[in-house]
PDB file of C-alpha atoms in Angstrom:
ATOM      1  CA  MET A 277      -2.916  -6.887 -45.269  1.00 54.00           C
ATOM      2  CA  LYS A 278      -0.738  -5.668 -42.188  1.00 56.00           C
ATOM      3  CA  ALA A 279      -2.352  -4.658 -39.323  1.00 53.00           C
ATOM      4  CA  PRO A 280      -1.143  -0.766 -38.348  1.00 61.00           C
ATOM      5  CA  ALA A 281       0.839  -0.120 -36.057  1.00 71.00           C
ATOM      6  CA  VAL A 282      -0.538   0.328 -32.888  1.00 80.00           C
ATOM      7  CA  SER A 283       0.900   3.552 -31.196  1.00 93.00           C
ATOM      8  CA  VAL A 284       2.337   3.485 -27.481  1.00 94.00           C
ATOM      9  CA  PRO A 285      -0.368   5.403 -25.704  1.00 95.00           C
ATOM     10  CA  ASP A 286      -2.968   3.445 -26.903  1.00 95.00           C
ATOM     11  CA  ARG A 287      -0.307   0.130 -25.657  1.00 96.00           C
ATOM     12  CA  VAL A 288      -0.348   1.337 -22.519  1.00 97.00           C
ATOM     13  CA  MET A 289      -3.901   2.762 -22.487  1.00 96.00           C
ATOM     14  CA  ARG A 290      -4.698  -0.985 -23.280  1.00 96.00           C
ATOM     15  CA  ARG A 291      -2.899  -1.753 -19.660  1.00 96.00           C
ATOM     16  CA  VAL A 292      -4.051   0.477 -17.893  1.00 97.00           C
ATOM     17  CA  ARG A 293      -8.080  -0.328 -18.250  1.00 96.00           C
ATOM     18  CA  ALA A 294      -7.294  -3.450 -17.903  1.00 96.00           C
ATOM     19  CA  SER A 295      -6.573  -2.223 -14.007  1.00 96.00           C
ATOM     20  CA  GLY A 296      -9.858  -0.849 -14.356  1.00 96.00           C
ATOM     21  CA  ARG A 297     -10.576   2.181 -12.655  1.00 96.00           C
ATOM     22  CA  GLY A 298      -8.465   3.735  -9.872  1.00 96.00           C
ATOM     23  CA  SER A 299      -5.107   2.265 -11.151  1.00 97.00           C
ATOM     24  CA  VAL A 300      -2.131   3.845 -10.075  1.00 98.00           C
ATOM     25  CA  PHE A 301       0.604   3.505 -12.102  1.00 97.00           C
ATOM     26  CA  THR A 302       4.459   4.951 -12.634  1.00 97.00           C
ATOM     27  CA  PRO A 303       5.804   4.744 -15.382  1.00 97.00           C
ATOM     28  CA  SER A 304       8.395   1.426 -14.831  1.00 95.00           C
ATOM     29  CA  ASP A 305       4.878  -0.159 -14.864  1.00 96.00           C
ATOM     30  CA  PHE A 306       4.926   0.379 -18.603  1.00 96.00           C
ATOM     31  CA  LEU A 307       8.701  -1.216 -19.376  1.00 95.00           C
ATOM     32  CA  ALA A 308       7.638  -3.657 -21.187  1.00 94.00           C
ATOM     33  CA  VAL A 309       5.654  -1.795 -23.747  1.00 93.00           C
ATOM     34  CA  ALA A 310       8.517   0.569 -24.800  1.00 94.00           C
ATOM     35  CA  ALA A 311      11.168   2.802 -23.732  1.00 95.00           C
ATOM     36  CA  ARG A 312      11.712   4.585 -20.327  1.00 95.00           C
ATOM     37  CA  SER A 313      11.760   7.567 -23.149  1.00 95.00           C
ATOM     38  CA  SER A 314       8.539   6.635 -24.825  1.00 96.00           C
ATOM     39  CA  ILE A 315       6.730   5.792 -21.655  1.00 97.00           C
ATOM     40  CA  ASP A 316       7.634   9.179 -20.788  1.00 96.00           C
ATOM     41  CA  GLN A 317       6.365  10.708 -23.612  1.00 96.00           C
ATOM     42  CA  ALA A 318       2.745   8.549 -24.290  1.00 97.00           C
ATOM     43  CA  LEU A 319       1.856   9.367 -19.810  1.00 97.00           C
ATOM     44  CA  SER A 320       2.450  12.853 -20.731  1.00 97.00           C
ATOM     45  CA  ARG A 321       0.216  13.323 -24.243  1.00 97.00           C
ATOM     46  CA  LEU A 322      -2.479  10.898 -21.827  1.00 97.00           C
ATOM     47  CA  VAL A 323      -2.363  13.337 -19.136  1.00 97.00           C
ATOM     48  CA  LYS A 324      -3.282  16.377 -21.864  1.00 97.00           C
ATOM     49  CA  GLY A 325      -5.239  14.681 -23.769  1.00 96.00           C
ATOM     50  CA  GLY A 326      -7.026  13.756 -20.455  1.00 95.00           C
ATOM     51  CA  GLN A 327      -7.267   9.900 -20.306  1.00 96.00           C
ATOM     52  CA  LEU A 328      -5.147   9.759 -16.757  1.00 97.00           C
ATOM     53  CA  ARG A 329      -4.247  12.291 -13.940  1.00 97.00           C
ATOM     54  CA  ARG A 330      -1.015  12.910 -12.931  1.00 97.00           C
ATOM     55  CA  LEU A 331      -1.093  12.925  -9.253  1.00 96.00           C
ATOM     56  CA  ALA A 332       3.040  13.829  -9.033  1.00 95.00           C
ATOM     57  CA  ARG A 333       6.433  13.518 -10.214  1.00 94.00           C
ATOM     58  CA  GLY A 334       6.034  10.303 -12.039  1.00 95.00           C
ATOM     59  CA  LEU A 335       3.200   8.447 -10.681  1.00 97.00           C
ATOM     60  CA  TYR A 336      -0.549   8.642 -12.313  1.00 98.00           C
ATOM     61  CA  ASP A 337      -3.860   7.278 -11.931  1.00 97.00           C
ATOM     62  CA  PHE A 338      -6.770   6.097 -14.263  1.00 97.00           C
ATOM     63  CA  PRO A 339      -9.525   7.746 -12.081  1.00 96.00           C
ATOM     64  CA  LYS A 340     -12.793   6.301 -10.476  1.00 95.00           C
ATOM     65  CA  MET A 341     -15.510   8.742 -11.406  1.00 93.00           C
ATOM     66  CA  HIS A 342     -18.307  10.493  -9.705  1.00 94.00           C
ATOM     67  CA  PRO A 343     -21.647  11.916 -11.623  1.00 93.00           C
ATOM     68  CA  LYS A 344     -21.719  15.313  -9.350  1.00 93.00           C
ATOM     69  CA  LEU A 345     -18.088  14.648  -7.431  1.00 91.00           C
ATOM     70  CA  GLY A 346     -16.107  13.795 -10.773  1.00 92.00           C
ATOM     71  CA  ALA A 347     -12.584  12.554  -9.937  1.00 92.00           C
ATOM     72  CA  LEU A 348     -12.083  10.636  -6.889  1.00 93.00           C
ATOM     73  CA  SER A 349      -8.774  10.697  -5.079  1.00 92.00           C
ATOM     74  CA  PRO A 350      -6.529   7.338  -5.833  1.00 95.00           C
ATOM     75  CA  ALA A 351      -6.952   4.486  -2.430  1.00 93.00           C
ATOM     76  CA  PRO A 352      -3.727   5.221  -0.327  1.00 93.00           C
ATOM     77  CA  ASP A 353      -2.578   1.905  -0.612  1.00 93.00           C
ATOM     78  CA  ASP A 354      -3.247   2.183  -4.195  1.00 95.00           C
ATOM     79  CA  VAL A 355      -0.233   5.501  -4.239  1.00 96.00           C
ATOM     80  CA  ALA A 356       1.667   2.907  -1.664  1.00 96.00           C
ATOM     81  CA  HIS A 357       1.840  -0.043  -3.747  1.00 96.00           C
ATOM     82  CA  ALA A 358       2.884   1.756  -6.997  1.00 97.00           C
ATOM     83  CA  LEU A 359       5.521   3.553  -5.853  1.00 96.00           C
ATOM     84  CA  ALA A 360       6.625   0.335  -3.842  1.00 95.00           C
ATOM     85  CA  ARG A 361       6.757  -1.362  -7.447  1.00 95.00           C
ATOM     86  CA  GLU A 362       8.786   1.465  -8.815  1.00 94.00           C
ATOM     87  CA  THR A 363      11.497   1.175  -6.559  1.00 94.00           C
ATOM     88  CA  GLY A 364      11.129  -2.663  -5.984  1.00 94.00           C
ATOM     89  CA  SER A 365      10.510  -2.298  -2.047  1.00 95.00           C
ATOM     90  CA  GLN A 366       7.738  -3.450   0.391  1.00 94.00           C
ATOM     91  CA  VAL A 367       5.907  -1.618   2.075  1.00 95.00           C
ATOM     92  CA  GLN A 368       4.326  -1.969   5.335  1.00 95.00           C
ATOM     93  CA  ILE A 369       1.557   0.110   6.701  1.00 94.00           C
ATOM     94  CA  ALA A 370       1.904   1.520   9.744  1.00 93.00           C
ATOM     95  CA  GLY A 371       0.200   4.271  13.161  1.00 89.00           C
ATOM     96  CA  ALA A 372      -3.002   5.057  13.069  1.00 90.00           C
ATOM     97  CA  ARG A 373      -4.085   3.235   9.641  1.00 89.00           C
ATOM     98  CA  ALA A 374      -2.738   0.413  10.871  1.00 92.00           C
ATOM     99  CA  ALA A 375      -4.995   0.281  14.333  1.00 92.00           C
ATOM    100  CA  ASN A 376      -7.905   1.122  12.285  1.00 91.00           C
ATOM    101  CA  ALA A 377      -7.265  -1.737   9.956  1.00 90.00           C
ATOM    102  CA  LEU A 378      -7.823  -4.306  12.891  1.00 91.00           C
ATOM    103  CA  GLY A 379     -11.190  -2.215  14.322  1.00 89.00           C
ATOM    104  CA  LEU A 380      -8.830  -0.506  17.571  1.00 89.00           C
ATOM    105  CA  SER A 381     -10.295   2.363  16.441  1.00 82.00           C
ATOM    106  CA  THR A 382     -12.818   4.171  13.513  1.00 79.00           C
ATOM    107  CA  GLN A 383     -11.001   7.028  12.795  1.00 78.00           C
ATOM    108  CA  VAL A 384      -9.721   7.681   9.735  1.00 77.00           C
ATOM    109  CA  PRO A 385      -6.473   9.454   9.729  1.00 81.00           C
ATOM    110  CA  ALA A 386      -5.517  12.178   6.982  1.00 83.00           C
ATOM    111  CA  GLN A 387      -2.321  11.186   6.607  1.00 88.00           C
ATOM    112  CA  SER A 388      -1.714   7.386   5.981  1.00 92.00           C
ATOM    113  CA  THR A 389       2.200   6.228   7.203  1.00 93.00           C
ATOM    114  CA  TYR A 390       3.859   2.997   5.884  1.00 96.00           C
ATOM    115  CA  LEU A 391       6.959   2.069   6.273  1.00 96.00           C
ATOM    116  CA  THR A 392       8.938   1.190   3.575  1.00 96.00           C
ATOM    117  CA  ASN A 393      12.110  -0.735   3.283  1.00 95.00           C
ATOM    118  CA  GLY A 394      12.406   1.501   0.252  1.00 95.00           C
ATOM    119  CA  PRO A 395      13.362   5.506  -0.169  1.00 96.00           C
ATOM    120  CA  SER A 396      10.859   7.522   2.038  1.00 96.00           C
ATOM    121  CA  ARG A 397       8.166   9.040   0.099  1.00 95.00           C
ATOM    122  CA  ARG A 398       5.462  11.886   0.749  1.00 95.00           C
ATOM    123  CA  VAL A 399       2.808  12.344  -1.286  1.00 95.00           C
ATOM    124  CA  VAL A 400       0.041  15.503  -0.674  1.00 94.00           C
ATOM    125  CA  LEU A 401      -2.957  14.273  -2.502  1.00 90.00           C
ATOM    126  CA  GLY A 402      -5.975  16.900  -1.709  1.00 85.00           C
ATOM    127  CA  LYS A 403      -6.712  16.761   1.945  1.00 86.00           C
ATOM    128  CA  ARG A 404      -5.284  13.550   2.195  1.00 89.00           C
ATOM    129  CA  VAL A 405      -1.515  12.491   2.620  1.00 93.00           C
ATOM    130  CA  VAL A 406       0.313   9.070   1.899  1.00 95.00           C
ATOM    131  CA  ASP A 407       4.136   9.131   3.781  1.00 95.00           C
ATOM    132  CA  LEU A 408       6.323   6.499   3.190  1.00 96.00           C
ATOM    133  CA  ARG A 409       9.211   5.934   5.547  1.00 96.00           C
ATOM    134  CA  HIS A 410      12.255   4.388   5.516  1.00 96.00           C
ATOM    135  CA  ALA A 411      12.438   1.919   7.957  1.00 93.00           C
ATOM    136  CA  SER A 412      15.397  -1.077   9.593  1.00 89.00           C
ATOM    137  CA  PRO A 413      14.333  -4.241   8.543  1.00 84.00           C
ATOM    138  CA  LYS A 414      13.575  -4.359  12.834  1.00 82.00           C
ATOM    139  CA  HIS A 415      11.075  -2.368  12.443  1.00 86.00           C
ATOM    140  CA  LEU A 416       9.836  -3.656   9.807  1.00 90.00           C
ATOM    141  CA  VAL A 417       8.357  -7.448  10.580  1.00 89.00           C
ATOM    142  CA  ALA A 418       6.761  -9.676   8.262  1.00 90.00           C
ATOM    143  CA  PRO A 419       5.974  -6.182   5.836  1.00 91.00           C
ATOM    144  CA  GLY A 420       3.038  -6.393   3.948  1.00 90.00           C
ATOM    145  CA  SER A 421       1.231  -8.922   5.302  1.00 92.00           C
ATOM    146  CA  ALA A 422      -1.483  -9.347   7.979  1.00 93.00           C
ATOM    147  CA  VAL A 423       1.058 -10.267  10.802  1.00 94.00           C
ATOM    148  CA  GLY A 424       3.597  -7.047   9.934  1.00 94.00           C
ATOM    149  CA  THR A 425      -0.317  -5.087  10.266  1.00 94.00           C
ATOM    150  CA  VAL A 426      -0.906  -6.155  13.627  1.00 95.00           C
ATOM    151  CA  VAL A 427       2.542  -5.619  14.833  1.00 95.00           C
ATOM    152  CA  GLN A 428       1.901  -2.370  14.096  1.00 94.00           C
ATOM    153  CA  ALA A 429      -0.917  -1.636  15.337  1.00 94.00           C
ATOM    154  CA  LEU A 430       0.290  -2.844  18.607  1.00 95.00           C
ATOM    155  CA  ARG A 431       3.078  -0.266  18.114  1.00 93.00           C
ATOM    156  CA  HIS A 432       0.845   2.373  17.693  1.00 92.00           C
ATOM    157  CA  VAL A 433      -1.677   1.675  20.511  1.00 93.00           C
ATOM    158  CA  GLY A 434       0.967   0.850  23.102  1.00 94.00           C
ATOM    159  CA  PRO A 435       1.089  -1.474  26.260  1.00 94.00           C
ATOM    160  CA  VAL A 436      -1.698  -0.581  27.626  1.00 92.00           C
ATOM    161  CA  ARG A 437      -3.776  -1.398  24.468  1.00 93.00           C
ATOM    162  CA  ALA A 438      -1.705  -4.189  24.618  1.00 93.00           C
ATOM    163  CA  SER A 439      -4.713  -7.025  25.402  1.00 93.00           C
ATOM    164  CA  ASP A 440      -7.203  -5.473  22.946  1.00 93.00           C
ATOM    165  CA  VAL A 441      -4.573  -6.160  20.146  1.00 94.00           C
ATOM    166  CA  ALA A 442      -4.265  -9.747  21.017  1.00 94.00           C
ATOM    167  CA  ARG A 443      -8.270 -10.531  21.378  1.00 93.00           C
ATOM    168  CA  VAL A 444      -8.638  -8.631  18.204  1.00 93.00           C
ATOM    169  CA  ALA A 445      -5.361 -10.408  16.102  1.00 93.00           C
ATOM    170  CA  ALA A 446      -6.723 -13.786  17.793  1.00 92.00           C
ATOM    171  CA  GLN A 447     -10.264 -13.451  16.391  1.00 92.00           C
ATOM    172  CA  GLN A 448      -8.800 -12.432  12.702  1.00 91.00           C
ATOM    173  CA  LEU A 449      -5.703 -13.968  12.283  1.00 92.00           C
ATOM    174  CA  SER A 450      -5.704 -17.447  10.646  1.00 92.00           C
ATOM    175  CA  ALA A 451      -3.563 -20.266  11.464  1.00 91.00           C
ATOM    176  CA  LYS A 452      -1.493 -19.898   8.812  1.00 92.00           C
ATOM    177  CA  ASP A 453      -0.478 -16.069  10.021  1.00 93.00           C
ATOM    178  CA  LYS A 454      -0.553 -17.097  12.928  1.00 93.00           C
ATOM    179  CA  LYS A 455       2.142 -19.540  12.550  1.00 92.00           C
ATOM    180  CA  THR A 456       4.128 -16.647  10.975  1.00 92.00           C
ATOM    181  CA  LEU A 457       4.008 -14.646  13.989  1.00 92.00           C
ATOM    182  CA  ALA A 458       5.481 -17.765  16.222  1.00 91.00           C
ATOM    183  CA  SER A 459       8.365 -17.206  13.911  1.00 91.00           C
ATOM    184  CA  SER A 460       8.536 -13.611  13.826  1.00 89.00           C
ATOM    185  CA  ALA A 461       7.817 -12.333  17.263  1.00 89.00           C
ATOM    186  CA  VAL A 462      11.748 -12.747  17.759  1.00 90.00           C
ATOM    187  CA  GLN A 463      12.133 -10.050  15.555  1.00 89.00           C
ATOM    188  CA  ALA A 464       9.824  -7.422  17.302  1.00 89.00           C
ATOM    189  CA  PRO A 465      11.126  -4.793  20.351  1.00 90.00           C
ATOM    190  CA  ALA A 466      11.076  -7.147  23.653  1.00 91.00           C
ATOM    191  CA  TRP A 467       7.920  -5.083  25.141  1.00 94.00           C
ATOM    192  CA  MET A 468       5.599  -6.860  22.554  1.00 93.00           C
ATOM    193  CA  ARG A 469       7.392 -10.393  22.048  1.00 93.00           C
ATOM    194  CA  PRO A 470       4.752 -11.710  24.930  1.00 94.00           C
ATOM    195  CA  THR A 471       1.356 -10.080  23.275  1.00 94.00           C
ATOM    196  CA  LEU A 472       2.745 -11.650  19.977  1.00 94.00           C
ATOM    197  CA  VAL A 473       3.520 -15.189  21.729  1.00 93.00           C
ATOM    198  CA  THR A 474       0.084 -14.777  23.481  1.00 93.00           C
ATOM    199  CA  ILE A 475      -1.475 -14.459  19.550  1.00 94.00           C
ATOM    200  CA  ALA A 476       0.826 -16.779  18.552  1.00 92.00           C
ATOM    201  CA  ASN A 477      -0.273 -19.429  21.025  1.00 90.00           C
ATOM    202  CA  ALA A 478      -4.298 -18.688  20.351  1.00 86.00           C
ATOM    203  CA  ALA A 479      -3.418 -20.569  16.905  1.00 49.00           C
ATOM    204  CA  THR A 480      -2.275 -23.751  18.627  1.00 46.00           C
ATOM    205  CA  VAL A 481      -5.054 -24.391  20.906  1.00 48.00           C
ATOM    206  CA  ASP A 482      -7.165 -23.754  18.105  1.00 43.00           C
ATOM    207  CA  ILE A 483      -5.380 -26.130  15.802  1.00 41.00           C
ATOM    208  CA  ASP A 484      -4.880 -28.625  18.376  1.00 41.00           C
ATOM    209  CA  GLY A 485      -8.767 -28.484  19.231  1.00 39.00           C
TER     210      GLY A 485
END
């Protein structure tokens, strides 16, 4: 006996559940399941049924649930990466988020800023904002990597705290990351290069020592 066909919403939810709660999606993540029009209809039905949540135009999540607070907000990084997948672009955390990621600041900014080689997009999630800003290649050094985070943290704190960035990055970056930094330093603004070279040279000492 032939098994009944699985509906598009059910096939979408299979993929969603495989990614786990907290996952963020755009319709393009499901184009292997069915045509775009069918995916849009399936997502709309799943939102109405309470299985998925619509965060913004073309953006959905499978929220983590808290016993008292209910559905929790998605992680900004997951939102940014979902938007990047939609346009086939890259993203890199920037500004205060980059400084926080390196441990240079304990402040968790309400606005999470990302640089991207794709289109700009701003998503408001309650009291938090995810802001993707289109940037030229010279402002996107090694995007989406630990090296890119170091460059953006340095850009945020400025020359006054450059030595702090060098100290932390020299400890946190792997030897491979430092090699990438050495080859990428030339792309960074001139004032950053001495600090980036210092970090890269720390890798040479570690490897040779």
